[in-house]
mmCIF file of C-alpha atoms in Angstrom:
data_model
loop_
_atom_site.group_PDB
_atom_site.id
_atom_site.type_symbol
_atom_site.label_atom_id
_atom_site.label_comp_id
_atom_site.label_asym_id
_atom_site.label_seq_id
_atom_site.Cartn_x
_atom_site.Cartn_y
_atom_site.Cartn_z
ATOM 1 C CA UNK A 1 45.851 -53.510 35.402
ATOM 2 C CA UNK A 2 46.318 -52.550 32.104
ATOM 3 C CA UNK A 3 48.261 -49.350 31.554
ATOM 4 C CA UNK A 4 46.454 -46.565 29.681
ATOM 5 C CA UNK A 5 47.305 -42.880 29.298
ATOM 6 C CA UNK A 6 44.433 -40.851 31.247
ATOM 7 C CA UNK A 7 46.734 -37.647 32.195
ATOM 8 C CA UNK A 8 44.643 -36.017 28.970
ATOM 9 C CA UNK A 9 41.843 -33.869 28.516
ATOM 10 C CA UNK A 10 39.814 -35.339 25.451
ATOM 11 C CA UNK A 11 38.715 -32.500 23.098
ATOM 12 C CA UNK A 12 39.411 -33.866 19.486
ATOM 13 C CA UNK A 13 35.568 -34.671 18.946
ATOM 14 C CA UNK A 14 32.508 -32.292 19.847
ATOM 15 C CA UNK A 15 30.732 -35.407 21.464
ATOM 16 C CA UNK A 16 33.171 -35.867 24.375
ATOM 17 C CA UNK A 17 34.512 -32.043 24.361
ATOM 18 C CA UNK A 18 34.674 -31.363 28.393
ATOM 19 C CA UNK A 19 35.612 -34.866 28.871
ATOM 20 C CA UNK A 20 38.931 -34.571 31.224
ATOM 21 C CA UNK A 21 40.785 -37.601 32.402
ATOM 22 C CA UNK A 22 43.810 -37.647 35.160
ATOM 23 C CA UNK A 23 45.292 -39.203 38.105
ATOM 24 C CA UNK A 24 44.248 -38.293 41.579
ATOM 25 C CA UNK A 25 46.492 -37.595 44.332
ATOM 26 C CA UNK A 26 46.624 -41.098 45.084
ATOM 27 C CA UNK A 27 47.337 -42.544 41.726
ATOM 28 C CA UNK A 28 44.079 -43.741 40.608
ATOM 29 C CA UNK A 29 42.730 -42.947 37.794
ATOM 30 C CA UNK A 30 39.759 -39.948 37.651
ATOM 31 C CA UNK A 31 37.877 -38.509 34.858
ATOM 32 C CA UNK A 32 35.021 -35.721 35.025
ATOM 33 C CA UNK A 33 32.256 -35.043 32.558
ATOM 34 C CA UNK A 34 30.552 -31.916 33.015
ATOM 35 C CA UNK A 35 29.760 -31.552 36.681
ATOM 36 C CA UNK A 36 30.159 -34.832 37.733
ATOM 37 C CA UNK A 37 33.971 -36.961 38.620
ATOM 38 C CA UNK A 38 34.173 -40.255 38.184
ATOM 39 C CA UNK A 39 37.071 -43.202 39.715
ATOM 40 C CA UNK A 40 38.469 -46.345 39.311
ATOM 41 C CA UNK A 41 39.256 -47.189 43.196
ATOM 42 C CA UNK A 42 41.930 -49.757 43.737
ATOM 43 C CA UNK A 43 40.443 -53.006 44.931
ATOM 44 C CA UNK A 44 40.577 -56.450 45.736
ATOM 45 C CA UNK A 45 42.399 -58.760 42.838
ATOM 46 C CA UNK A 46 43.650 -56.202 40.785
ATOM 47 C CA UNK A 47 40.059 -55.053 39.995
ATOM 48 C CA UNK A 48 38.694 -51.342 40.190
ATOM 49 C CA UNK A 49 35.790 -50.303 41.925
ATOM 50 C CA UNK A 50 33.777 -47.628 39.473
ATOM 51 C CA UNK A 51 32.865 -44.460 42.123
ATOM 52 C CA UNK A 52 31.123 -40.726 41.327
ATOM 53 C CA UNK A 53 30.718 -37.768 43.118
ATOM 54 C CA UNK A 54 29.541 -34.366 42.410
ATOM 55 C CA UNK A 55 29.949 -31.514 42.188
ATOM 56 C CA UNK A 56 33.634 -31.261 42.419
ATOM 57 C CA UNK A 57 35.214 -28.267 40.980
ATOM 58 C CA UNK A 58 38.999 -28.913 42.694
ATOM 59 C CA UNK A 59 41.567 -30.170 40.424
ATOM 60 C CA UNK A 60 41.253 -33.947 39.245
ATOM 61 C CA UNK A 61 45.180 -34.417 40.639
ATOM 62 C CA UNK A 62 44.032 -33.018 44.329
ATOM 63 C CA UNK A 63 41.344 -35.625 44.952
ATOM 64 C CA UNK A 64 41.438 -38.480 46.955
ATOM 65 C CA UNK A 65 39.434 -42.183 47.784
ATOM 66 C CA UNK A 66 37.979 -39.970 50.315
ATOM 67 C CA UNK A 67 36.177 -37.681 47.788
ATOM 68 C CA UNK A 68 33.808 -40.295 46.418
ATOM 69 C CA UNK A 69 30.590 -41.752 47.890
ATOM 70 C CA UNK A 70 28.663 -43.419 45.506
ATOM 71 C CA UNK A 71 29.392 -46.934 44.078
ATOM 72 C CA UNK A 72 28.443 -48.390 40.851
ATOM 73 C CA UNK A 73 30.138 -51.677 39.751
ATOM 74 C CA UNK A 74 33.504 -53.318 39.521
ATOM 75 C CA UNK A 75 35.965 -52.825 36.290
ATOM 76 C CA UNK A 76 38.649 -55.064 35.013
ATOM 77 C CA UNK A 77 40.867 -52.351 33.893
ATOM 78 C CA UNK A 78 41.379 -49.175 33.533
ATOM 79 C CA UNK A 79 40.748 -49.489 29.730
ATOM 80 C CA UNK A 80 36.818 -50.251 30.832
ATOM 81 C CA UNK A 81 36.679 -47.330 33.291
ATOM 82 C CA UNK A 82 37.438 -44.905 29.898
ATOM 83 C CA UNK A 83 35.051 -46.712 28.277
ATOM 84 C CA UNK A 84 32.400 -46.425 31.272
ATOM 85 C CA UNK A 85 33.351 -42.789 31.136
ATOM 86 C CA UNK A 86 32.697 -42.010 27.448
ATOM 87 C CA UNK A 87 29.164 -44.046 28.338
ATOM 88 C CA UNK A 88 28.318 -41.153 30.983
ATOM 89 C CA UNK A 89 29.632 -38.651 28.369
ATOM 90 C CA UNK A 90 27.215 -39.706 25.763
ATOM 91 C CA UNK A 91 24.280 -40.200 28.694
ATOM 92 C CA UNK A 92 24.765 -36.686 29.764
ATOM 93 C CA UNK A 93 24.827 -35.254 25.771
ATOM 94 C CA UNK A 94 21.839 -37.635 25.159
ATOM 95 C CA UNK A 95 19.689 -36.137 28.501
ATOM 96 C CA UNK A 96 20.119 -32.679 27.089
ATOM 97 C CA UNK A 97 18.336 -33.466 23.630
ATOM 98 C CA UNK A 98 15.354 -34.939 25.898
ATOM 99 C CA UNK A 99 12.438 -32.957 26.531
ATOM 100 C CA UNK A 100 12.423 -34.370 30.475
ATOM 101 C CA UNK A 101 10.923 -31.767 32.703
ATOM 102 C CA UNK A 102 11.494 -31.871 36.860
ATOM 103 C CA UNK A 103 8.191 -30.602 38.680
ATOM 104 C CA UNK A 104 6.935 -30.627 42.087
ATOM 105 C CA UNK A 105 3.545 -33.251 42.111
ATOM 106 C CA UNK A 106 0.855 -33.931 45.241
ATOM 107 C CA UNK A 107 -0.028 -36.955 44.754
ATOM 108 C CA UNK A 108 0.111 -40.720 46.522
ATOM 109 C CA UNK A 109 2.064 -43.319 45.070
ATOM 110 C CA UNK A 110 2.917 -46.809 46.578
ATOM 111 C CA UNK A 111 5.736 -46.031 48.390
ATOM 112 C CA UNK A 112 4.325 -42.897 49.473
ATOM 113 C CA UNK A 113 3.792 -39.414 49.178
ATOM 114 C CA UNK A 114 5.617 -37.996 45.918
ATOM 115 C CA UNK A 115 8.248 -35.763 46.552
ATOM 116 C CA UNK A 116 8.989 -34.471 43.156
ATOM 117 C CA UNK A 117 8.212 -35.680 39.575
ATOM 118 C CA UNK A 118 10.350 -36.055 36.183
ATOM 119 C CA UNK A 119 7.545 -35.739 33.156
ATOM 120 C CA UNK A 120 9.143 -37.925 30.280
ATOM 121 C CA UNK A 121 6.055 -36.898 28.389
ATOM 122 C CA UNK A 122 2.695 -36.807 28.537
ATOM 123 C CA UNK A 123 1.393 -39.605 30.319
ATOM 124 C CA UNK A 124 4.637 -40.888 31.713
ATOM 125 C CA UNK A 125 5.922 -39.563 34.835
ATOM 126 C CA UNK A 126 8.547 -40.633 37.449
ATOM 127 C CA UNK A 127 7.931 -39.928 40.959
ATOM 128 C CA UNK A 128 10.399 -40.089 43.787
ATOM 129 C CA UNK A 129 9.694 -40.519 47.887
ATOM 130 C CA UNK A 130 11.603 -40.536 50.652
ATOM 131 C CA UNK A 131 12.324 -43.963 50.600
ATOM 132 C CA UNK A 132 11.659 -44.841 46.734
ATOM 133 C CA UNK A 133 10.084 -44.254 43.634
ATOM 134 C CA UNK A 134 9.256 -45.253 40.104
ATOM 135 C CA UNK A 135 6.813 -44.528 36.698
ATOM 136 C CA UNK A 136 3.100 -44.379 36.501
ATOM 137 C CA UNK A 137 1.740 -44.355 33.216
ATOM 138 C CA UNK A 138 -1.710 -42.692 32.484
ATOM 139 C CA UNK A 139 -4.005 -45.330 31.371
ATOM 140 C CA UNK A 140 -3.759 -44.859 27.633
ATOM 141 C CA UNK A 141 0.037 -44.937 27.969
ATOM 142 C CA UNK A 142 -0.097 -48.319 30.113
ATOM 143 C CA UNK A 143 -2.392 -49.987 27.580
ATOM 144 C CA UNK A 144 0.714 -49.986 25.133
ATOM 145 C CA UNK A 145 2.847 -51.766 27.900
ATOM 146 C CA UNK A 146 2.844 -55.414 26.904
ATOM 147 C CA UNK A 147 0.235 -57.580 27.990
ATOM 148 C CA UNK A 148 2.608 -59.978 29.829
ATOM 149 C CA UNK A 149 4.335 -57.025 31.296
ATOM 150 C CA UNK A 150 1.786 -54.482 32.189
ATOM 151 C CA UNK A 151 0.325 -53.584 35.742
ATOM 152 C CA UNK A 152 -3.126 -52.619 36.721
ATOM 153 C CA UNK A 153 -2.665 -49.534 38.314
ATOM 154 C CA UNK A 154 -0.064 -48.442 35.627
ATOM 155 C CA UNK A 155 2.513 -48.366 38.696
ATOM 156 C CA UNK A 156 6.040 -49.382 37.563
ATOM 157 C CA UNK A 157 9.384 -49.762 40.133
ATOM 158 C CA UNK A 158 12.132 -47.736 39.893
ATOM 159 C CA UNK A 159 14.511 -50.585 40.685
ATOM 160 C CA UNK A 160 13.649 -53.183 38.193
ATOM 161 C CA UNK A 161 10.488 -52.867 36.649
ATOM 162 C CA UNK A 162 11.781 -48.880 34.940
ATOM 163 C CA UNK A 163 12.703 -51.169 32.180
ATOM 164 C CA UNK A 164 9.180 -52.279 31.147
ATOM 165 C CA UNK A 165 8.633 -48.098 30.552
ATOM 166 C CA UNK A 166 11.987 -48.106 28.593
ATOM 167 C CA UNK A 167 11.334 -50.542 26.178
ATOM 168 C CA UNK A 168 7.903 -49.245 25.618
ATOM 169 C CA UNK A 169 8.781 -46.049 24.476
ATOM 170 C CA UNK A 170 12.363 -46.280 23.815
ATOM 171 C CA UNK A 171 13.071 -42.920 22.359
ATOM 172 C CA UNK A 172 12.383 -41.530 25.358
ATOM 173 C CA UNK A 173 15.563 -42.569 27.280
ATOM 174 C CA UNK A 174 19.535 -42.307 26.206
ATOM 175 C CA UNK A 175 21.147 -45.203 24.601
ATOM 176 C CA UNK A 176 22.881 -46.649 28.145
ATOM 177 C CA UNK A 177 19.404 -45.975 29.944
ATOM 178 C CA UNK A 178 17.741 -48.304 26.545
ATOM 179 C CA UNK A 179 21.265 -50.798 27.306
ATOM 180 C CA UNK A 180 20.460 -51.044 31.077
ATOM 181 C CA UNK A 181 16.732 -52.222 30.402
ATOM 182 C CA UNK A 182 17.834 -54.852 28.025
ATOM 183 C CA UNK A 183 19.676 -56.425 30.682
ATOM 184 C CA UNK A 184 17.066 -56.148 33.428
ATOM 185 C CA UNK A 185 14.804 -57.507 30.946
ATOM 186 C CA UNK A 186 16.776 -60.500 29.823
ATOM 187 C CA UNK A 187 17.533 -60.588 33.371
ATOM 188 C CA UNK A 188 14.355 -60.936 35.115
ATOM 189 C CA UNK A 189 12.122 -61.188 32.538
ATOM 190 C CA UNK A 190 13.164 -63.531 30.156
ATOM 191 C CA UNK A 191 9.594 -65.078 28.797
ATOM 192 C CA UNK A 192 8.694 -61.920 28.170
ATOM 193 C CA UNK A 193 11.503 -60.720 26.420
ATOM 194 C CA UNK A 194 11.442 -64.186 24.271
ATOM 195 C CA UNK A 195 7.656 -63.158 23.145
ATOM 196 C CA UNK A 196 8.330 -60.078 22.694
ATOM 197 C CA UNK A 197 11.478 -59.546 20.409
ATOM 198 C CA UNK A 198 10.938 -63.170 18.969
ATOM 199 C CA UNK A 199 14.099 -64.318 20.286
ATOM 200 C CA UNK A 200 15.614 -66.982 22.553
ATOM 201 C CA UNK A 201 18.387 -66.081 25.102
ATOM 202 C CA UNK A 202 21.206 -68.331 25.380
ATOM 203 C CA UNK A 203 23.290 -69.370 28.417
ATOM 204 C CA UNK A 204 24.482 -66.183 29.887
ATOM 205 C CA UNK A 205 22.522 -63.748 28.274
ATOM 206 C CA UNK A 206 19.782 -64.111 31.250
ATOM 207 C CA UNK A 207 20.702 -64.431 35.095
ATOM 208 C CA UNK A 208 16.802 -65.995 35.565
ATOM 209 C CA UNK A 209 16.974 -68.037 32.517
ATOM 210 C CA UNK A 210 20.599 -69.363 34.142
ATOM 211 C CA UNK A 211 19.371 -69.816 37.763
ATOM 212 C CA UNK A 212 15.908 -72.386 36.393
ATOM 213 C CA UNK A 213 18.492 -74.103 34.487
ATOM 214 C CA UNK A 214 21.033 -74.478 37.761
ATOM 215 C CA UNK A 215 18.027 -75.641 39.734
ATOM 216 C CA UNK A 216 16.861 -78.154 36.934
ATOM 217 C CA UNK A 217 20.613 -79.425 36.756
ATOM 218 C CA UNK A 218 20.952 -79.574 40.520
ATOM 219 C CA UNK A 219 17.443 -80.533 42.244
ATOM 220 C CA UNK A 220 19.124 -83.442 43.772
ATOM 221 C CA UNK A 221 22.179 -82.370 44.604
ATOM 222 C CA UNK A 222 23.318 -80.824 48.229
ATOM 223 C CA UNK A 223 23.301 -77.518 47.627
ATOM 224 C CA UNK A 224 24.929 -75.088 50.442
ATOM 225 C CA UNK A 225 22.829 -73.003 52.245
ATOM 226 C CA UNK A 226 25.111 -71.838 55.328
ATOM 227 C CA UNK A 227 28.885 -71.587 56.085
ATOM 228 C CA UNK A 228 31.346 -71.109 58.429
ATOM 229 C CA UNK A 229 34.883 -71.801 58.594
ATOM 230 C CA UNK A 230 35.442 -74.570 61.014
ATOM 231 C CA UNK A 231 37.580 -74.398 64.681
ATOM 232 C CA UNK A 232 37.166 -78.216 64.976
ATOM 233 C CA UNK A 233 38.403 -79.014 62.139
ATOM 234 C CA UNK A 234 41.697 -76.508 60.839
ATOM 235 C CA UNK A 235 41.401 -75.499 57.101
ATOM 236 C CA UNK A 236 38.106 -77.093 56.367
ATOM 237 C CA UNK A 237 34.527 -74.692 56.294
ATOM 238 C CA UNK A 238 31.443 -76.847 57.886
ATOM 239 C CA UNK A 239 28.539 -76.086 56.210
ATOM 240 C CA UNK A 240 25.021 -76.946 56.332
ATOM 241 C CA UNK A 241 23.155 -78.155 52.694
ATOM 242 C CA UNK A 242 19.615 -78.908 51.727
ATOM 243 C CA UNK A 243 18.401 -80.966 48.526
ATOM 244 C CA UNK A 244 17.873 -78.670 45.778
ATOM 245 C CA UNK A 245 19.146 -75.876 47.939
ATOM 246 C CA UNK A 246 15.612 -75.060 49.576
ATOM 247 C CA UNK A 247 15.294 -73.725 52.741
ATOM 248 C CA UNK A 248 11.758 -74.607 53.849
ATOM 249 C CA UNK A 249 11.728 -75.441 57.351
ATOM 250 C CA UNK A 250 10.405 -79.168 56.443
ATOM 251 C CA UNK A 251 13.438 -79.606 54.340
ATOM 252 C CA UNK A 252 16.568 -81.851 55.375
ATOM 253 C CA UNK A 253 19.821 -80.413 56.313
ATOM 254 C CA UNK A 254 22.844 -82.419 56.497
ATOM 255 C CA UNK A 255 26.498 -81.532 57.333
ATOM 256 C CA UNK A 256 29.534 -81.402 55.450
ATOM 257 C CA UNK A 257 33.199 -80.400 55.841
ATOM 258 C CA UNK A 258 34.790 -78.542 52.475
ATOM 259 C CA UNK A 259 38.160 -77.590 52.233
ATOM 260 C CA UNK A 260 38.467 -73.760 52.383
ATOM 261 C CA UNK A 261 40.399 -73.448 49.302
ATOM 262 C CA UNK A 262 37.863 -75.054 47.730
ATOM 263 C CA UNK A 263 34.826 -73.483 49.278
ATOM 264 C CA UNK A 264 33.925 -70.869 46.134
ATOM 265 C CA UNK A 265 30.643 -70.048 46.144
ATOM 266 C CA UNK A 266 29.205 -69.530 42.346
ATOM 267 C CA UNK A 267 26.706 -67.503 40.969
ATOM 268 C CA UNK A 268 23.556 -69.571 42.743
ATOM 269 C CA UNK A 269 25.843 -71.502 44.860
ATOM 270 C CA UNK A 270 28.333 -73.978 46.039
ATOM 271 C CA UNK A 271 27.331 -78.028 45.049
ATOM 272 C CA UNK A 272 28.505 -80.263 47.165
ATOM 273 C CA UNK A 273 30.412 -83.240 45.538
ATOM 274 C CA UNK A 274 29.327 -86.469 48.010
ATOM 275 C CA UNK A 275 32.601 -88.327 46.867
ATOM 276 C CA UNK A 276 35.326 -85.363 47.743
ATOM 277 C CA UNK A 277 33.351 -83.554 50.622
ATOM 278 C CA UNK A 278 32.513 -85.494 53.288
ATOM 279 C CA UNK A 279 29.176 -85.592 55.652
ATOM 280 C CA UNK A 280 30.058 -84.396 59.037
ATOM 281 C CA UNK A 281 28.424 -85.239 62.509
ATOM 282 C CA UNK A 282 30.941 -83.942 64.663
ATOM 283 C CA UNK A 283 31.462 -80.833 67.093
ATOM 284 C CA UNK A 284 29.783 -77.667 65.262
ATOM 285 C CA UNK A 285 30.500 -74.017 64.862
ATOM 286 C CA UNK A 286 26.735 -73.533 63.982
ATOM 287 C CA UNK A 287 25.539 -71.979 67.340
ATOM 288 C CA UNK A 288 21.977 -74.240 68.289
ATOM 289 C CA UNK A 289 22.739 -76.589 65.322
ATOM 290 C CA UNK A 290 19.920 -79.032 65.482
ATOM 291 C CA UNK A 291 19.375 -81.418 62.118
ATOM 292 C CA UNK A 292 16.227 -80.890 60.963
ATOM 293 C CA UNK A 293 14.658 -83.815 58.499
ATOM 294 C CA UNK A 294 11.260 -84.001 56.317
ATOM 295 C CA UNK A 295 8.558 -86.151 57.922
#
């Protein structure tokens, strides 16, 4: 990891006055911004595991792993977890120029009764439930949604489809709420965000745009859909592949044996290479292994 000074409190600059960065009692590096403490929890590789927790009002040094229960996503160093928290700072600075009001609302939703609403403005509402939650829009609101984006029932997820609200009406949400819908728009939808902004994303910049083109590339390849490391055969992992990587019932599955330091599985999955990794017809690990093949 990269070495960074964090045993300061950052006051220089009204923006990230209250910011307060340290080392816990375990050496890992902790920083809290207003009423919530944020960590950089050792993990595998060298990288850092980004965790929160509030409130905490005992000294940054006193804290342990043991302190933290929510977490967010992995960091390379610990130069990216001060960046990650001067993100929250400006978040939390942002939320208090909003005009978002909390209020208790009886109504149905479709994922139940709400439990509690946040009123972005008029019209646009986000309800939570016991087991989820997410935006309706009052009709006049949802007609501005775009056409290839917008729902019926003016009904929007809280998981994914939030971001079809936030680029609607952008100044209603803080600059990392406006940089999270981005990506889950480029993301999942990337014909719409092409139409809409006039753009085209490029390898990378969309994980759905990346997985049509891995299918394209790869429709007739083996393509891994089960593993597990072999006891017939030491240091190899058997695994079972379909063309294409489908699992329909109907489709083929053949065998194959792939050395396990060379079983990495990628983003949509591990190829098999015919000429290295050879089919496999012996004793199996799969428990009720039976080939199935297309009529």
């Amino acid at each position: 990891m990269n070495s960074v000074d964090t045993h300061n409190k950052v006051d220089t600059t009204p923006e990230y006055s209250g910011v307060e960065f340290a080392r816990s009692a375990e050496d890992f590096p902790v920083a809290r911004v207003d009423d919530i403490v944020l960590a950089m929890l050792p993990g595998r590789d060298g990288v850092g595991l980004l965790a929160s927790a509030w409130p905490i009002s005992r000294p940054l040094a006193e804290l342990t792993r043991a302190d933290f229960y929510f977490y967010e996503s992995t960091l390379p160093d610990e130069a990216a977890f001060r960046s990650r928290v001067f993100e929250t700072a400006e978040h939390k600075r942002e939320l208090r120029r909003l005009s978002r009001q909390t209020m208790r609302v009886h109504c149905s939703t479709p994922w139940g009764p709400s439990q509690g609403a946040t009123l972005y403005a008029e019209g646009i509402a986000c309800h939570s439930t016991a087991s989820h939650g997410g935006f309706k829009l009052s009709a006049e609101r949802n007609r501005k949604v775009h056409p290839t984006l917008r729902t019926q029932g003016g009904w929007y997820e809280e998981d994914a489809a939030w971001a079809i609200v936030a680029i609607t009406f952008p100044h209603l949400f803080t600059s990392y709420e406006r940089r999270c819908a981005e990506k889950t728009m480029k993301d999942g939808w990337p014909d719409a965000w092409e139409t809409i902004f006039g753009t085209v994303l490029n390898p990378g910049e969309s994980h759905e745009k990346d997985r049509r083109a891995f299918d394209r590339q790869h429709k007739s390849d083996w393509i891994v859909i089960s593993a597990i490391g072999s006891t017939h055969q030491s240091g190899f992992v058997e695994v079972i592949a379909t063309l294409g990587g489908h699992r329909d019932e109907r489709a083929e599955e053949r065998r194959f044996l792939v050395p396990g330091d060379e079983y990495k599985v990628g983003r949509f999955g591990f190829v098999i290479d015919e000429a290295r990794h050879g089919a496999y017809d012996g004793p199996s690990d799969f428990i009720g292994w039976r080939q199935r093949i297309s009529p």
